Coordinates of C-alpha atoms in Angstrom, one line a residue:
Chain Z
M622 CA -80.5 -63.8 -87.5
R623 CA -81.8 -61.1 -85.3
F624 CA -80.3 -62.7 -82.2
S625 CA -76.9 -62.9 -83.8
T626 CA -77.1 -59.2 -84.8
I627 CA -78.0 -58.1 -81.3
Y628 CA -75.3 -60.4 -79.9
S629 CA -72.7 -58.8 -82.2
F630 CA -73.8 -55.3 -81.2
I631 CA -73.4 -56.2 -77.5
L632 CA -70.0 -57.6 -78.1
I633 CA -68.9 -54.5 -80.0
A634 CA -70.3 -52.3 -77.3
I635 CA -68.4 -54.2 -74.6
F636 CA -65.2 -54.0 -76.6
V637 CA -65.5 -50.2 -77.3
L638 CA -66.5 -49.4 -73.7
S639 CA -63.8 -51.4 -72.2
G640 CA -61.3 -49.9 -74.6
S641 CA -62.3 -46.3 -73.9
R642 CA -62.3 -46.9 -70.2
A643 CA -58.7 -48.1 -70.4
V644 CA -57.7 -44.9 -72.1
S645 CA -59.7 -42.4 -70.0
E646 CA -59.3 -44.0 -66.6
E647 CA -55.9 -45.6 -66.6
L648 CA -53.7 -43.1 -68.3
N649 CA -53.9 -39.3 -68.0
Y650 CA -50.9 -37.0 -68.2
K651 CA -50.5 -33.3 -67.5
S652 CA -48.2 -31.3 -69.8
E653 CA -45.7 -28.7 -68.6
I654 CA -42.9 -26.8 -70.3
S655 CA -39.7 -27.8 -68.5
G656 CA -37.4 -25.4 -70.4
K657 CA -36.3 -24.1 -73.7
H658 CA -33.6 -24.3 -76.3
E659 CA -33.0 -21.3 -78.6
D660 CA -34.1 -23.4 -81.6
E661 CA -35.9 -26.6 -82.5
V662 CA -35.2 -29.6 -80.2
M663 CA -34.2 -32.6 -82.3
A664 CA -33.6 -35.3 -79.7
V665 CA -34.3 -36.4 -76.2
F666 CA -32.8 -39.4 -74.3
V667 CA -33.4 -40.6 -70.7
N668 CA -30.5 -42.2 -68.9
E669 CA -30.5 -45.7 -67.6
D670 CA -31.3 -44.9 -63.9
D671 CA -33.9 -42.3 -64.7
T672 CA -32.1 -39.5 -62.9
K673 CA -31.3 -37.4 -66.0
F674 CA -32.3 -36.7 -69.5
A675 CA -30.5 -34.9 -72.3
T676 CA -31.8 -32.9 -75.3
S677 CA -30.1 -31.6 -78.4
S678 CA -31.1 -28.8 -80.7
L679 CA -30.6 -26.9 -83.9
D680 CA -29.1 -24.2 -81.6
E681 CA -26.0 -26.4 -81.6
T682 CA -26.2 -27.2 -77.9
I683 CA -27.0 -30.2 -75.7
K684 CA -28.7 -29.7 -72.4
I685 CA -28.8 -32.1 -69.5
W686 CA -31.8 -32.0 -67.2
S687 CA -32.6 -33.6 -63.8
L688 CA -35.4 -36.1 -63.3
P689 CA -38.0 -36.1 -62.0
E690 CA -37.7 -32.3 -61.5
G691 CA -37.1 -31.4 -65.1
K692 CA -34.6 -28.8 -64.0
E693 CA -31.9 -27.7 -66.5
L694 CA -28.5 -28.8 -65.1
R695 CA -26.0 -27.8 -67.8
T696 CA -25.5 -26.8 -71.4
L697 CA -22.8 -28.5 -73.5
K698 CA -21.3 -26.4 -76.2
G699 CA -18.8 -27.4 -78.8
H700 CA -20.6 -28.6 -81.9
L701 CA -20.4 -26.3 -85.0
G702 CA -23.8 -27.2 -86.4
A703 CA -27.2 -28.6 -85.3
V704 CA -27.0 -31.5 -82.9
Y705 CA -29.3 -34.1 -84.4
N706 CA -29.0 -37.0 -82.0
I707 CA -27.7 -38.0 -78.6
S708 CA -27.3 -41.2 -76.5
F709 CA -26.3 -41.9 -72.9
S710 CA -23.9 -44.7 -72.4
G711 CA -25.1 -47.9 -70.7
N712 CA -23.2 -46.9 -67.5
D713 CA -24.7 -43.3 -67.7
K714 CA -21.2 -41.7 -67.4
F715 CA -20.9 -40.6 -71.0
L716 CA -23.0 -39.0 -73.7
A717 CA -22.5 -39.3 -77.4
S718 CA -23.8 -36.7 -79.9
G719 CA -24.0 -36.5 -83.6
S720 CA -24.0 -33.3 -85.6
E721 CA -24.4 -31.4 -88.8
D722 CA -20.7 -30.6 -88.4
W723 CA -19.8 -34.2 -89.5
T724 CA -18.5 -35.1 -86.1
V725 CA -19.5 -37.5 -83.3
R726 CA -18.5 -36.1 -79.8
I727 CA -18.2 -37.8 -76.5
W728 CA -19.0 -35.9 -73.3
D729 CA -18.5 -36.5 -69.6
V730 CA -22.0 -36.3 -68.2
E731 CA -20.9 -35.3 -64.7
T732 CA -18.5 -32.5 -65.6
G733 CA -19.9 -31.5 -69.1
E734 CA -16.3 -31.8 -70.5
Q735 CA -16.0 -32.7 -74.1
L736 CA -13.8 -35.9 -74.1
K737 CA -13.5 -36.8 -77.8
V738 CA -14.2 -35.5 -81.3
L739 CA -14.6 -38.4 -83.6
Q740 CA -14.0 -37.4 -87.3
G741 CA -14.5 -39.8 -90.2
H742 CA -18.0 -39.3 -91.6
T743 CA -18.1 -37.3 -94.8
A744 CA -21.5 -35.7 -94.3
P745 CA -23.7 -34.6 -91.4
V746 CA -24.1 -37.2 -88.6
I747 CA -27.8 -38.0 -88.0
G748 CA -27.8 -40.9 -85.5
V749 CA -25.7 -42.0 -82.6
Y750 CA -26.2 -44.8 -80.1
F751 CA -23.9 -45.9 -77.3
S752 CA -23.5 -49.6 -76.6
Q753 CA -25.6 -50.3 -73.5
D754 CA -23.2 -52.7 -71.7
D755 CA -21.5 -51.6 -68.5
E756 CA -18.2 -50.8 -70.3
S757 CA -19.9 -48.6 -72.8
S758 CA -16.9 -48.9 -75.0
L759 CA -18.5 -48.5 -78.5
V760 CA -20.6 -46.0 -80.2
A761 CA -22.5 -46.5 -83.5
S762 CA -23.2 -43.6 -85.8
T763 CA -25.2 -43.0 -89.1
S764 CA -24.8 -40.2 -91.6
F765 CA -26.0 -38.6 -94.7
D766 CA -22.9 -40.2 -96.3
K767 CA -24.9 -43.5 -96.3
T768 CA -22.5 -45.3 -94.0
V769 CA -22.8 -46.7 -90.5
K770 CA -19.7 -46.4 -88.4
L771 CA -18.7 -48.2 -85.2
W772 CA -16.3 -46.3 -83.0
D773 CA -14.0 -47.4 -80.1
V774 CA -14.6 -44.6 -77.6
A775 CA -11.3 -44.9 -75.7
S776 CA -9.1 -44.6 -78.7
G777 CA -11.4 -42.6 -80.9
T778 CA -10.8 -45.2 -83.7
E779 CA -13.3 -46.3 -86.3
I780 CA -13.7 -50.0 -85.7
K781 CA -15.6 -50.6 -88.9
T782 CA -17.6 -48.9 -91.6
L783 CA -20.8 -50.6 -92.8
R784 CA -22.0 -50.0 -96.3
G785 CA -25.2 -51.1 -98.0
H786 CA -27.8 -48.4 -97.6
T787 CA -28.4 -46.7 -100.9
Q788 CA -29.7 -43.5 -99.4
P789 CA -28.7 -41.4 -96.4
T790 CA -29.0 -43.3 -93.1
N791 CA -31.2 -41.7 -90.5
N792 CA -30.9 -43.4 -87.2
V793 CA -29.3 -46.3 -85.4
A794 CA -29.9 -48.4 -82.3
Y795 CA -27.8 -50.8 -80.4
S796 CA -29.5 -54.0 -79.2
Y797 CA -29.5 -54.5 -75.4
D798 CA -27.7 -57.8 -75.8
G799 CA -24.9 -55.9 -77.6
K800 CA -24.9 -58.4 -80.6
T801 CA -26.5 -56.3 -83.3
I802 CA -27.2 -52.7 -84.4
A803 CA -30.1 -51.7 -86.6
T804 CA -30.1 -48.7 -89.0
A805 CA -32.9 -46.8 -90.6
S806 CA -32.6 -45.1 -94.0
D807 CA -34.2 -42.9 -96.6
D808 CA -34.0 -46.0 -98.8
S809 CA -37.1 -47.3 -96.9
T810 CA -35.2 -50.2 -95.4
I811 CA -33.8 -51.2 -92.0
R812 CA -30.6 -53.1 -91.9
V813 CA -29.5 -55.2 -89.1
W814 CA -25.7 -55.6 -88.6
S815 CA -23.4 -57.7 -86.4
T816 CA -21.3 -55.8 -83.9
D817 CA -18.5 -58.2 -84.1
F818 CA -15.3 -56.9 -85.7
E819 CA -15.3 -59.3 -88.6
T820 CA -18.8 -59.2 -90.3
A821 CA -19.3 -56.3 -92.7
A822 CA -22.4 -57.5 -94.6
P823 CA -25.9 -56.9 -93.1
L824 CA -27.4 -59.8 -91.3
M825 CA -30.9 -58.8 -92.4
V826 CA -32.6 -56.2 -94.6
L827 CA -36.1 -55.4 -93.3
R828 CA -38.5 -54.2 -96.0
G829 CA -42.0 -53.1 -95.1
H830 CA -42.0 -49.3 -95.0
N831 CA -43.1 -47.4 -98.1
A832 CA -41.3 -44.1 -97.1
P833 CA -38.0 -43.0 -95.6
V834 CA -37.5 -44.8 -92.3
L835 CA -36.6 -42.2 -89.7
T836 CA -36.0 -44.1 -86.5
V837 CA -35.4 -47.6 -85.3
L838 CA -35.2 -49.0 -81.8
Y839 CA -34.8 -52.4 -80.0
S840 CA -37.0 -53.6 -77.1
F841 CA -35.1 -54.3 -73.8
D842 CA -35.3 -58.0 -74.4
S843 CA -33.8 -57.4 -77.9
K844 CA -36.7 -59.5 -79.3
R845 CA -38.5 -56.7 -81.1
I846 CA -37.5 -53.8 -83.2
V847 CA -39.8 -50.8 -83.7
S848 CA -39.4 -48.3 -86.5
S849 CA -41.3 -45.2 -87.8
D850 CA -41.4 -43.4 -91.1
S851 CA -42.1 -40.1 -92.7
D852 CA -45.7 -41.1 -93.7
G853 CA -46.5 -41.7 -90.0
F854 CA -46.4 -45.5 -90.0
I855 CA -45.0 -47.5 -87.1
V856 CA -43.8 -51.1 -87.8
I857 CA -43.0 -53.7 -85.1
W858 CA -40.6 -56.4 -86.3
D859 CA -39.5 -59.7 -84.9
A860 CA -35.8 -59.1 -84.3
A861 CA -35.0 -62.8 -84.7
N862 CA -36.2 -63.3 -88.2
G863 CA -37.1 -59.8 -89.5
E864 CA -40.8 -60.5 -90.0
I865 CA -43.4 -57.8 -89.5
M866 CA -45.5 -58.4 -86.4
R867 CA -47.6 -55.2 -86.6
K868 CA -47.8 -52.2 -89.0
F869 CA -50.1 -49.3 -88.3
K870 CA -50.7 -45.7 -89.2
A871 CA -49.8 -43.9 -86.0
H872 CA -49.7 -40.3 -87.1
T873 CA -50.7 -38.0 -90.0
D874 CA -47.2 -36.4 -90.5
I875 CA -43.5 -37.2 -90.1
T876 CA -43.0 -39.5 -87.2
Q877 CA -39.5 -38.9 -86.3
D878 CA -39.2 -40.9 -83.0
V879 CA -40.6 -43.8 -81.1
S880 CA -39.6 -45.2 -77.7
F881 CA -40.2 -48.7 -76.2
A882 CA -41.4 -49.2 -72.7
G883 CA -39.9 -51.8 -70.4
D884 CA -42.7 -54.2 -70.9
N885 CA -41.4 -54.5 -74.5
R886 CA -44.9 -53.9 -75.6
T887 CA -45.9 -50.3 -74.9
I888 CA -44.6 -47.7 -77.4
L889 CA -44.4 -43.9 -77.2
S890 CA -44.5 -42.0 -80.5
G891 CA -44.1 -38.3 -81.4
S892 CA -44.8 -36.6 -84.6
L893 CA -44.8 -33.3 -86.4
D894 CA -48.7 -33.7 -86.4
H895 CA -48.4 -32.2 -82.9
H896 CA -49.4 -35.5 -81.2
V897 CA -47.7 -37.7 -78.6
R898 CA -49.2 -41.1 -78.4
L899 CA -48.8 -44.1 -76.2
W900 CA -49.6 -47.5 -77.9
D901 CA -50.1 -51.1 -76.8
S902 CA -48.4 -52.5 -79.8
D903 CA -50.0 -55.9 -79.4
G904 CA -53.3 -54.5 -80.7
P905 CA -52.3 -51.9 -81.7
F906 CA -54.5 -50.0 -79.2
L907 CA -54.2 -46.3 -78.5
L908 CA -53.6 -45.9 -74.8
F909 CA -53.1 -42.2 -74.6
D910 CA -53.1 -39.3 -77.0
A911 CA -52.0 -35.7 -76.3
D912 CA -52.1 -32.8 -78.8
L913 CA -49.2 -30.5 -77.7
G914 CA -50.1 -27.9 -80.3
V915 CA -46.6 -28.0 -81.7
G916 CA -44.6 -30.4 -83.8
V917 CA -42.7 -33.1 -81.9
W918 CA -39.3 -34.3 -83.1
S919 CA -38.4 -36.7 -80.4
V920 CA -39.8 -38.5 -77.4
D921 CA -38.7 -40.7 -74.5
L922 CA -40.0 -41.8 -71.2
V923 CA -38.9 -42.8 -67.7
S924 CA -38.9 -46.4 -66.4
D925 CA -42.4 -46.5 -64.9
A926 CA -43.9 -44.4 -67.7
S927 CA -44.9 -41.7 -65.1
I928 CA -43.1 -39.0 -67.2
L929 CA -43.1 -38.7 -70.9
I930 CA -40.8 -36.2 -72.5
A931 CA -41.3 -34.4 -75.8
A932 CA -38.7 -32.5 -77.8
C933 CA -40.6 -29.8 -79.7
E934 CA -40.3 -27.8 -82.9
D935 CA -40.8 -24.5 -81.0
G936 CA -37.6 -25.1 -78.9
T937 CA -39.5 -26.3 -75.8
V938 CA -38.9 -29.4 -73.8
R939 CA -42.2 -30.7 -72.4
L940 CA -42.8 -33.1 -69.6
L941 CA -46.1 -35.0 -69.4
R942 CA -46.5 -36.2 -65.9
K943 CA -48.9 -39.0 -65.1
V944 CA -51.7 -37.7 -62.9
E945 CA -53.8 -40.8 -62.5
A946 CA -52.3 -44.2 -62.4
K947 CA -53.8 -47.6 -61.8
N948 CA -51.2 -50.3 -60.9
S949 CA -49.0 -49.4 -63.9
K950 CA -45.9 -51.6 -64.1
K951 CA -44.6 -50.1 -67.3
R952 CA -40.9 -49.5 -67.5
G953 CA -39.6 -47.5 -70.3
K954 CA -36.3 -46.4 -71.9
K955 CA -35.3 -45.4 -75.4
Chain O
M683 CA 16.6 -66.8 -52.8
K684 CA 16.1 -70.1 -54.7
N685 CA 12.4 -69.7 -54.1
L686 CA 12.3 -66.2 -55.5
K687 CA 14.0 -67.5 -58.7
Y688 CA 11.3 -70.2 -59.0
I689 CA 8.5 -67.6 -58.5
A690 CA 10.1 -65.3 -61.1
L691 CA 10.3 -68.2 -63.5
I692 CA 6.7 -69.2 -63.0
L693 CA 5.6 -65.5 -63.5
V694 CA 7.6 -65.3 -66.7
L695 CA 6.0 -68.5 -68.0
L696 CA 2.6 -67.3 -67.1
I697 CA 3.0 -63.8 -68.7
A698 CA 5.2 -64.6 -71.7
P699 CA 2.5 -66.3 -73.8
E700 CA 0.2 -63.4 -73.4
M701 CA 2.9 -60.9 -74.2
N702 CA 4.0 -63.0 -77.1
A703 CA 0.4 -63.2 -78.4
Q704 CA 0.1 -59.4 -78.2
M705 CA 3.4 -58.9 -80.0
R706 CA 2.4 -61.3 -82.8
T707 CA -1.1 -59.8 -83.3
V708 CA -1.5 -57.7 -86.3
V709 CA -4.3 -55.5 -87.3
S710 CA -5.4 -54.1 -90.7
L711 CA -6.7 -50.7 -91.9
T712 CA -9.3 -50.6 -94.7
G713 CA -11.7 -48.0 -96.2
V714 CA -12.6 -46.3 -99.4
V715 CA -10.8 -43.4 -101.1
L716 CA -13.2 -40.9 -102.7
D717 CA -12.9 -37.8 -104.7
A718 CA -14.1 -35.1 -102.3
I719 CA -16.1 -33.2 -105.0
S720 CA -17.6 -36.0 -107.2
K721 CA -17.8 -38.5 -104.3
Q722 CA -16.6 -41.1 -106.8
P723 CA -14.1 -43.9 -105.8
I724 CA -10.5 -43.4 -107.0
G725 CA -7.4 -45.5 -107.3
V726 CA -4.4 -44.0 -105.5
N727 CA -1.4 -45.1 -103.6
V728 CA -1.9 -45.1 -99.9
E729 CA 1.2 -45.0 -97.8
I730 CA 1.4 -45.7 -94.1
Y731 CA 4.1 -44.4 -91.8
D732 CA 4.8 -45.3 -88.2
S733 CA 5.5 -42.9 -85.4
G734 CA 9.3 -42.9 -86.3
N735 CA 8.3 -41.6 -89.8
K736 CA 9.3 -44.9 -91.4
R737 CA 7.1 -46.1 -94.3
V738 CA 5.7 -49.5 -93.2
Q739 CA 3.0 -50.1 -95.9
K740 CA 2.2 -49.0 -99.4
V741 CA -1.0 -50.2 -101.0
T742 CA -3.2 -49.0 -103.9
S743 CA -6.9 -48.4 -103.7
N744 CA -9.1 -50.2 -106.2
A745 CA -10.0 -47.7 -109.0
K746 CA -13.6 -49.1 -109.3
T747 CA -14.5 -49.4 -105.6
G748 CA -12.0 -47.1 -104.0
V749 CA -11.3 -49.8 -101.4
Y750 CA -7.8 -50.1 -99.9
F751 CA -6.5 -52.6 -97.5
A752 CA -3.3 -52.5 -95.5
T753 CA -2.3 -55.2 -93.0
S754 CA 0.6 -56.2 -90.7
L755 CA 0.0 -53.1 -88.6
K756 CA 0.5 -53.2 -84.8
P757 CA -2.3 -52.8 -82.3
G758 CA -1.8 -49.9 -79.8
E759 CA 0.3 -48.0 -82.4
T760 CA -0.3 -44.6 -84.1
Y761 CA 0.2 -44.3 -87.8
E762 CA 0.1 -41.5 -90.4
V763 CA -1.8 -42.4 -93.6
R764 CA -0.4 -40.2 -96.5
I765 CA -1.6 -39.8 -100.0
A766 CA 0.5 -38.1 -102.6
E767 CA -1.2 -38.3 -106.0
F768 CA -0.4 -36.0 -108.9
N769 CA -4.0 -34.9 -109.6
Y770 CA -4.9 -34.4 -105.9
M771 CA -3.8 -32.4 -103.0
R772 CA -1.3 -34.1 -100.7
Q773 CA -3.3 -35.2 -97.6
S774 CA -2.7 -37.2 -94.5
V775 CA -4.6 -38.5 -91.5
V776 CA -3.5 -39.9 -88.2
V777 CA -4.9 -43.2 -87.1
S778 CA -4.5 -44.7 -83.6
F779 CA -5.3 -48.4 -83.1
P780 CA -6.6 -49.7 -79.8
K781 CA -4.7 -52.5 -78.1
T782 CA -6.0 -56.0 -78.9
D783 CA -4.7 -59.5 -78.7
K784 CA -6.6 -60.8 -81.6
Y785 CA -6.7 -59.8 -85.3
A786 CA -9.0 -56.9 -86.1
E787 CA -9.8 -54.7 -89.1
F788 CA -10.2 -51.0 -88.5
S789 CA -11.6 -48.5 -91.0
R790 CA -10.9 -45.0 -92.2
D791 CA -12.4 -43.5 -95.3
L792 CA -10.4 -40.9 -97.2
T793 CA -11.6 -38.0 -99.3
L794 CA -9.2 -36.4 -101.6
I795 CA -9.5 -32.8 -102.9
P796 CA -8.7 -32.4 -106.6
K797 CA -5.7 -30.2 -107.4
K798 CA -7.5 -28.3 -110.0
S799 CA -8.0 -24.6 -110.4
G800 CA -11.7 -23.7 -109.5
T801 CA -12.2 -26.6 -107.1
K802 CA -14.7 -25.4 -104.5
I803 CA -14.5 -26.9 -101.0
E804 CA -17.5 -26.1 -98.8
L805 CA -16.7 -25.7 -95.1
P806 CA -18.4 -28.8 -93.6
F807 CA -19.5 -27.0 -90.5
K808 CA -21.0 -23.6 -89.4
A809 CA -18.0 -21.5 -88.6
F810 CA -20.2 -18.4 -87.9
G811 CA -23.3 -17.8 -86.0
L812 CA -26.4 -16.3 -87.6
H813 CA -25.6 -12.7 -88.7
K814 CA -22.2 -12.9 -87.0
S815 CA -18.7 -12.6 -88.4
T816 CA -16.5 -13.8 -85.6
L817 CA -15.4 -17.5 -85.8
K818 CA -17.3 -19.6 -83.3
F819 CA -15.6 -21.3 -80.4
G820 CA -14.3 -24.7 -81.4
S821 CA -13.8 -23.7 -85.1
N822 CA -10.1 -24.0 -84.7
V823 CA -10.3 -27.7 -84.1
L824 CA -12.2 -28.4 -87.3
L825 CA -10.2 -25.8 -89.4
Q826 CA -7.0 -27.6 -88.4
D827 CA -7.6 -30.0 -91.3
F828 CA -7.5 -27.1 -93.8
I829 CA -4.3 -25.7 -92.1
N830 CA -2.7 -29.0 -92.6
L831 CA -4.0 -29.2 -96.2
F832 CA -2.5 -25.8 -97.2
K833 CA 0.7 -26.4 -95.3
G834 CA 1.1 -29.7 -97.2
N835 CA 0.5 -28.1 -100.5
L836 CA 2.6 -25.0 -100.6
T837 CA 2.1 -24.2 -104.2
V838 CA -1.6 -23.9 -103.9
N839 CA -3.3 -20.4 -103.5
F840 CA -6.9 -20.2 -102.6
K841 CA -9.9 -17.8 -102.3
I842 CA -12.4 -17.7 -99.4
I843 CA -15.9 -17.0 -100.6
S844 CA -18.7 -16.3 -98.2
F845 CA -22.5 -16.1 -98.7
P846 CA -25.1 -14.3 -96.6
D847 CA -27.7 -16.0 -94.3
E848 CA -30.8 -14.6 -96.0
I849 CA -32.1 -12.4 -98.8
G850 CA -31.9 -9.0 -97.2
D851 CA -30.2 -5.6 -97.6
P852 CA -27.5 -6.2 -100.2
N853 CA -25.1 -3.7 -98.6
Q854 CA -25.4 -5.4 -95.2
N855 CA -25.0 -8.8 -96.8
M856 CA -21.8 -7.7 -98.5
Q857 CA -20.5 -6.2 -95.3
L858 CA -21.2 -9.4 -93.3
T859 CA -19.8 -11.8 -95.8
Q860 CA -16.6 -9.8 -96.4
A861 CA -16.1 -9.6 -92.7
R862 CA -16.5 -13.4 -92.4
A863 CA -14.1 -14.1 -95.2
E864 CA -11.6 -11.8 -93.5
S865 CA -12.0 -13.6 -90.2
L866 CA -11.1 -16.9 -91.9
R867 CA -8.2 -15.3 -93.7
H868 CA -6.8 -13.9 -90.5
F869 CA -7.2 -17.3 -88.8
F870 CA -5.2 -19.0 -91.5
I871 CA -2.5 -16.3 -91.4
D872 CA -2.3 -16.6 -87.6
N873 CA -1.8 -20.3 -88.1
G874 CA 1.2 -20.1 -90.4
I875 CA -0.4 -19.8 -93.9
Q876 CA 1.3 -17.0 -96.0
A877 CA -1.0 -14.0 -96.5
N878 CA -0.3 -13.7 -100.2
R879 CA -1.8 -17.2 -100.8
I880 CA -5.2 -16.2 -99.6
S881 CA -7.8 -13.9 -101.2
T882 CA -11.3 -13.1 -100.1
M883 CA -14.7 -12.5 -101.6
G884 CA -18.1 -11.4 -100.1
N885 CA -21.5 -11.7 -101.7
N886 CA -24.7 -9.6 -101.5
T887 CA -27.0 -12.5 -102.5
T888 CA -27.5 -16.0 -101.0
D889 CA -25.7 -19.0 -102.4
P890 CA -27.4 -20.1 -105.6
N891 CA -26.1 -23.6 -105.2
N892 CA -27.2 -23.9 -101.6
P893 CA -30.0 -21.4 -101.0
P894 CA -31.8 -21.0 -97.7
P895 CA -34.5 -23.7 -97.4
T896 CA -38.2 -22.7 -97.5
G897 CA -41.5 -24.3 -96.6
N898 CA -41.4 -28.0 -95.7
A899 CA -37.7 -28.2 -96.7
S900 CA -36.8 -25.9 -93.8
K901 CA -38.2 -28.2 -91.2
G902 CA -35.4 -29.3 -88.8
K903 CA -32.8 -27.0 -90.4
R904 CA -31.2 -23.9 -89.3
Y905 CA -29.5 -22.1 -92.2
T906 CA -26.5 -19.8 -92.1
G907 CA -24.6 -18.7 -95.2
T908 CA -22.1 -21.1 -96.8
C909 CA -18.4 -20.5 -97.0
Y910 CA -16.1 -22.0 -99.6
L911 CA -12.4 -22.4 -100.1
V912 CA -11.7 -22.2 -103.9
I913 CA -8.4 -23.3 -105.3
E914 CA -7.1 -20.6 -107.5
E915 CA -3.5 -21.4 -108.6
F916 CA -1.0 -24.1 -108.0

């Protein structure tokens, strides 16, 4: 009896020490303020080749920044309301934005020119996501009007409108294989839809959150879906059958955004509880935690996870640069 | 010469089926028709005109679901969707279909504004910056829908009502909101709407139906005073 108790203590001690060593020795980031919007920053998105990232804000603008420098390159103006979400196209040439002014807009990343104004939603647009194929011909959008719309970028035409959510839809993600999109809603569900032009009913309805689901995202192999909610929970789903793989309390306040790393396992989360956290979702194990002292609306990271980016409530855009790395092979994108 | 003829014939044979397929392909337009104020589905006649102003389709939306469905339309073409219903303002939208060689259904939801005295239409975007009374750059694009609306309904007069950004000095609020309403009035006049159809009203207190958010409700929001277009006479 006594032997087994001692043995258990030894096992626990080894586990705790090995875990804490992983956090303290392998991952350490230094935070810096890269720049500022005139109001709260609602979204951040890193492009495919890690050379730029974009941010959008309540100040109605979008800013494009260089990587790894974090230097502001240009400001895109045109929206007549808060810009809630942005997404680079798979070929990095275009940027889509969704706004309080009920429009989705398409921008030329290189020139900053506004190429299209897509009108059709009947309430503020909350989520946008470009198809991630080389042609980048489609954009998906979600809105407080409870619908999900798929747009043909070249013609500006709505390809289809998907209905089924019973409350406003918050965010949308395109799978990297291009076959499906997933949407998160205040109705506490995630719906998975086909991107073909014929199917209008959802392929799956994922139930597991007990609060409005704020964001949803596919892993790069399109095998997993991650989502977060307003109670601070993160759920990892099997994209093939919609089953919950992991569910854990990640934050103590609204967790507006999560981002997958390229290993399809590591997850970055940001919350209004001021924390940015990196997770190994297979545990889940907390890999890194930073208190930025300000609410975080959105997060993203570069391919090798050497830079984490936080879009903050105080209008700042913060870069967390890795200062101590040990053979990290993580690759990350939103 | 004979060889050239054969080459031309082969080319025609190769290209013809594809051209034929494109010419034969039809696409459909579907969506829901909603009352812009109640957001409830409505049953109305939806007419579709081609670029030569010829009516090519007339369908009725389902009164229970609001769903309409028009088919036999051509890919690569631009159409105007018009709705003329007694209890609603005349409205139209332009839809361009992408080219495709296989059948596709495209969507366009339509919201109709009731033709009823007192109907309040909230501007769906922020036409003014905080504490400012000049129209923001880009407003003209989104206000175009309202220009079309009032040009298409010549018997309708309307009032522009503006509310302030915050609870503050009543005199300053009244001054700001009157200036905003006048900015909008001048914009409509400059774009061909008769001056005698438009009246204005400022306010010294914030919008009771859409007050500035406070506490947790203000997270992730930037409030500026609302503007309404209210139908007065028709």
